[in-house]
Amino acid sequence: DIQMTQSPSSLSAYVGDRVTITCRAGQSINTSLNWYQQKSGKAPKLLIYIASTLQKGVPSRFSGSGSGTDFTLTISGLQPEDFATYSCQQSHSSPWTFGQGTKVEVK
Amino acid sequence: QMQLVQSGAEVKKPGASVKVSCKASGYTLRHHYMHWVRQAPGQGLEWMGIFNPSGGSPVYSQKFQGRVTMTGDTSTSTVYMELSSLRSDDTAVYYCARDSSGGWFDLWGQGTLVTVSS
């Protein structure tokens, strides 16, 4: 199984801050990396797929980059509605695996 | 609009089975594979398996092999996930999630809480 490791596990930030979350794969997954946002008590929502492609309807302040084993999710100008948990997921090979999540909290 | 609507919360005793349904609307069920993902309280997301509504054998995570069965009914646009021999650590929210056809999950059900308690 491909292990996905996110860092940090949580962070505190102000509205307007630039936030970066990292996801590392246990082996190369090319660009088969996807990002989800999950708010408390809700289902995850797809933000970015194939490492850097923004899902339709997702604000442009969200961006993704990386390939191989190292990936980042960046939120440029954190908004109040962005406080949530973010998870990465590899779609390179079965079993599909997720990172443990990064909780973004209000500072 | 496209949506996945899951069945309601369940409370089960250890050793029992649970069957969760996921009804698709707004698109043709057989055009997309369906995954099942679970999330234990305070934990991350865990992939359980993938089901092809057009036929073929499901693929299950090794962790759940022998305990999970995924089926579907295209006439009602509904897929099902049955988990047997329930234990307390199966307490979780279970989600169905549509595969985009690229391996990412572009549409999710609202989740079904399954509580296993004696």
Short mmCIF file of C-alpha atoms in Angstrom, two decimals:
data_model
loop_
_atom_site.label_atom_id
_atom_site.label_comp_id
_atom_site.label_asym_id
_atom_site.label_seq_id
_atom_site.Cartn_x
_atom_site.Cartn_y
_atom_site.Cartn_z
CA ASP A 1 0.00 0.00 0.00
CA ILE A 2 1.18 3.54 -0.71
CA GLN A 3 1.43 5.51 2.51
CA MET A 4 0.44 9.16 2.38
CA THR A 5 1.84 11.49 5.04
CA GLN A 6 0.58 15.03 5.52
CA SER A 7 2.18 17.84 7.45
CA PRO A 8 1.40 19.58 9.59
CA SER A 9 -1.45 17.69 11.25
CA SER A 10 -2.93 21.02 12.28
CA LEU A 11 -2.21 24.70 11.93
CA SER A 12 -3.59 28.01 13.10
CA ALA A 13 -3.87 30.95 10.73
CA TYR A 14 -5.49 34.36 10.31
CA VAL A 15 -7.97 35.31 7.66
CA GLY A 16 -5.93 36.54 4.73
CA ASP A 17 -2.91 34.36 5.43
CA ARG A 18 -1.22 32.18 2.85
CA VAL A 19 -1.37 28.57 3.99
CA THR A 20 0.63 25.64 2.66
CA ILE A 21 -0.04 21.97 3.41
CA THR A 22 2.34 19.23 2.37
CA CYS A 23 1.60 15.64 1.36
CA ARG A 24 4.31 13.04 0.83
CA ALA A 25 3.79 9.68 -0.84
CA GLY A 26 5.72 6.56 0.17
CA GLN A 27 6.68 5.98 -3.46
CA SER A 28 6.42 7.90 -6.70
CA ILE A 29 2.82 8.46 -7.79
CA ASN A 30 3.62 10.82 -10.69
CA THR A 31 0.81 13.41 -10.46
CA SER A 32 -1.92 11.05 -9.23
CA LEU A 33 -2.66 13.17 -6.20
CA ASN A 34 -5.97 14.72 -5.20
CA TRP A 35 -7.03 17.13 -2.46
CA TYR A 36 -10.27 17.29 -0.49
CA GLN A 37 -11.77 19.75 1.96
CA GLN A 38 -13.97 18.49 4.77
CA LYS A 39 -15.98 20.62 7.16
CA SER A 40 -17.15 19.28 10.48
CA GLY A 41 -19.98 16.77 10.11
CA LYS A 42 -19.96 16.99 6.32
CA ALA A 43 -18.74 14.82 3.47
CA PRO A 44 -15.42 15.63 1.82
CA LYS A 45 -15.43 17.91 -1.20
CA LEU A 46 -13.02 17.57 -4.12
CA LEU A 47 -10.79 20.61 -4.53
CA ILE A 48 -7.93 19.61 -6.81
CA TYR A 49 -7.17 16.55 -8.93
CA ILE A 50 -4.11 15.34 -10.83
CA ALA A 51 -2.00 17.40 -8.43
CA SER A 52 -2.85 20.82 -9.84
CA THR A 53 -6.20 20.88 -11.68
CA LEU A 54 -8.85 22.89 -9.90
CA GLN A 55 -12.25 21.23 -9.67
CA LYS A 56 -15.04 23.26 -11.27
CA GLY A 57 -16.48 25.82 -8.88
CA VAL A 58 -13.50 25.83 -6.49
CA PRO A 59 -12.10 29.34 -5.87
CA SER A 60 -8.82 30.20 -7.54
CA ARG A 61 -7.16 30.95 -4.19
CA PHE A 62 -6.70 27.17 -3.94
CA SER A 63 -3.77 25.73 -5.87
CA GLY A 64 -1.84 22.49 -5.94
CA SER A 65 1.60 21.50 -7.11
CA GLY A 66 4.07 18.67 -7.06
CA SER A 67 4.89 15.37 -8.69
CA GLY A 68 6.60 12.14 -7.75
CA THR A 69 6.44 11.95 -3.98
CA ASP A 70 6.06 15.55 -2.77
CA PHE A 71 2.95 17.69 -3.16
CA THR A 72 1.57 20.92 -1.76
CA LEU A 73 -1.81 22.52 -1.38
CA THR A 74 -1.73 26.30 -1.07
CA ILE A 75 -4.51 28.62 -0.02
CA SER A 76 -3.64 32.19 -1.01
CA GLY A 77 -5.64 34.52 1.18
CA LEU A 78 -7.45 32.33 3.69
CA GLN A 79 -11.16 33.05 3.93
CA PRO A 80 -13.47 32.33 6.90
CA GLU A 81 -15.12 29.50 4.98
CA ASP A 82 -11.74 27.80 4.44
CA PHE A 83 -11.34 26.70 8.04
CA ALA A 84 -11.69 22.95 7.65
CA THR A 85 -9.71 19.73 7.39
CA TYR A 86 -7.78 19.02 4.19
CA SER A 87 -6.83 15.53 3.03
CA CYS A 88 -4.73 14.24 0.17
CA GLN A 89 -5.47 11.00 -1.69
CA GLN A 90 -3.41 9.03 -4.17
CA SER A 91 -5.07 7.54 -7.23
CA HIS A 92 -1.93 5.92 -8.65
CA SER A 93 -2.78 2.40 -7.58
CA SER A 94 -5.17 0.33 -5.52
CA PRO A 95 -5.71 0.42 -2.63
CA TRP A 96 -6.45 4.15 -2.85
CA THR A 97 -5.05 5.78 0.26
CA PHE A 98 -5.50 9.08 2.06
CA GLY A 99 -3.33 11.26 4.20
CA GLN A 100 -4.37 11.61 7.82
CA GLY A 101 -5.66 15.14 7.29
CA THR A 102 -4.58 18.67 8.20
CA LYS A 103 -6.92 20.76 10.31
CA VAL A 104 -6.80 24.49 9.57
CA GLU A 105 -8.03 26.49 12.55
CA VAL A 106 -8.62 30.15 13.31
CA LYS A 107 -5.74 31.92 15.04
CA GLN B 1 -28.48 18.03 -9.98
CA MET B 2 -26.23 15.07 -9.43
CA GLN B 3 -26.33 13.63 -5.95
CA LEU B 4 -25.81 10.53 -3.89
CA VAL B 5 -28.28 9.96 -1.07
CA GLN B 6 -27.42 7.39 1.56
CA SER B 7 -29.58 5.47 4.01
CA GLY B 8 -29.95 6.56 7.60
CA ALA B 9 -27.91 5.94 10.71
CA GLU B 10 -27.71 2.44 12.13
CA VAL B 11 -26.98 0.99 15.56
CA LYS B 12 -25.77 -2.59 15.58
CA LYS B 13 -24.53 -5.09 18.12
CA PRO B 14 -21.10 -6.69 17.82
CA GLY B 15 -21.19 -9.63 15.43
CA ALA B 16 -24.12 -8.29 13.44
CA SER B 17 -24.14 -7.06 9.84
CA VAL B 18 -25.10 -3.71 8.37
CA LYS B 19 -26.15 -2.82 4.83
CA VAL B 20 -25.85 0.79 3.70
CA SER B 21 -27.48 2.02 0.52
CA CYS B 22 -26.46 4.86 -1.80
CA LYS B 23 -28.93 6.09 -4.40
CA ALA B 24 -27.60 8.05 -7.34
CA SER B 25 -29.58 10.67 -9.18
CA GLY B 26 -28.84 13.19 -11.91
CA TYR B 27 -26.52 10.88 -13.81
CA THR B 28 -26.40 7.31 -15.11
CA LEU B 29 -25.16 4.99 -12.36
CA ARG B 30 -23.44 2.52 -14.70
CA HIS B 31 -21.27 5.26 -16.22
CA HIS B 32 -19.13 5.59 -13.10
CA TYR B 33 -17.49 3.26 -10.63
CA MET B 34 -18.48 3.76 -7.00
CA HIS B 35 -16.15 3.69 -4.01
CA TRP B 36 -16.91 3.21 -0.34
CA VAL B 37 -14.85 5.16 2.19
CA ARG B 38 -15.21 5.23 5.94
CA GLN B 39 -14.14 7.62 8.68
CA ALA B 40 -13.93 6.58 12.32
CA PRO B 41 -14.55 9.31 14.91
CA GLY B 42 -11.72 11.84 14.86
CA GLN B 43 -9.79 9.83 12.29
CA GLY B 44 -8.85 10.12 8.63
CA LEU B 45 -10.54 8.69 5.57
CA GLU B 46 -10.15 4.98 4.84
CA TRP B 47 -10.86 3.39 1.47
CA MET B 48 -12.88 0.17 1.61
CA GLY B 49 -13.41 -0.86 -1.98
CA ILE B 50 -14.70 -0.08 -5.45
CA PHE B 51 -17.78 -1.34 -7.26
CA ASN B 52 -18.47 -1.32 -10.98
CA PRO B 53 -22.22 -0.82 -11.57
CA SER B 54 -21.80 -2.12 -15.13
CA GLY B 55 -20.63 -5.52 -13.92
CA GLY B 56 -17.38 -7.19 -13.03
CA SER B 57 -16.07 -8.09 -9.63
CA PRO B 58 -15.69 -5.47 -6.94
CA VAL B 59 -12.22 -4.81 -5.59
CA TYR B 60 -11.99 -4.70 -1.83
CA SER B 61 -9.32 -3.43 0.48
CA GLN B 62 -7.47 -6.35 1.95
CA LYS B 63 -8.40 -5.07 5.40
CA PHE B 64 -12.08 -5.77 4.74
CA GLN B 65 -11.76 -8.81 2.47
CA GLY B 66 -14.14 -11.51 3.64
CA ARG B 67 -16.32 -9.09 5.62
CA VAL B 68 -17.50 -6.62 2.99
CA THR B 69 -19.81 -7.09 0.03
CA MET B 70 -20.59 -4.37 -2.52
CA THR B 71 -23.52 -4.76 -4.85
CA GLY B 72 -25.74 -2.60 -7.00
CA ASP B 73 -29.09 -2.36 -8.76
CA THR B 74 -29.04 -0.28 -11.92
CA SER B 75 -32.85 -0.39 -12.14
CA THR B 76 -33.05 1.73 -8.99
CA SER B 77 -29.66 3.47 -9.43
CA THR B 78 -28.63 2.21 -6.02
CA VAL B 79 -25.44 0.64 -4.74
CA TYR B 80 -25.05 -1.18 -1.45
CA MET B 81 -22.26 -1.93 0.98
CA GLU B 82 -22.72 -4.70 3.50
CA LEU B 83 -20.24 -5.19 6.33
CA SER B 84 -20.50 -8.28 8.49
CA SER B 85 -19.05 -9.49 11.82
CA LEU B 86 -19.18 -5.95 13.12
CA ARG B 87 -16.82 -4.88 15.91
CA SER B 88 -16.74 -1.76 18.02
CA ASP B 89 -13.92 -0.36 15.88
CA ASP B 90 -16.23 -0.46 12.85
CA THR B 91 -18.06 2.48 14.38
CA ALA B 92 -17.65 5.13 11.71
CA VAL B 93 -19.33 7.28 9.11
CA TYR B 94 -19.53 5.36 5.83
CA TYR B 95 -19.53 7.28 2.56
CA CYS B 96 -20.18 6.30 -1.01
CA ALA B 97 -18.15 8.35 -3.47
CA ARG B 98 -18.33 8.43 -7.24
CA ASP B 99 -15.18 7.82 -9.25
CA SER B 100 -14.64 10.57 -11.79
CA SER B 101 -13.18 7.92 -14.13
CA GLY B 102 -9.73 9.16 -13.18
CA GLY B 103 -9.50 7.79 -9.65
CA TRP B 104 -10.55 10.91 -7.79
CA PHE B 105 -13.86 11.15 -6.00
CA ASP B 106 -15.96 13.93 -7.48
CA LEU B 107 -19.33 13.29 -5.83
CA TRP B 108 -19.97 12.07 -2.29
CA GLY B 109 -22.96 10.84 -0.37
CA GLN B 110 -23.86 12.61 2.86
CA GLY B 111 -22.51 9.74 4.96
CA THR B 112 -24.15 7.09 7.13
CA LEU B 113 -23.17 6.75 10.77
CA VAL B 114 -22.89 3.14 11.86
CA THR B 115 -22.52 2.65 15.60
CA VAL B 116 -21.49 -0.75 16.91
CA SER B 117 -22.25 -1.14 20.58
CA SER B 118 -23.43 -3.83 22.92
#
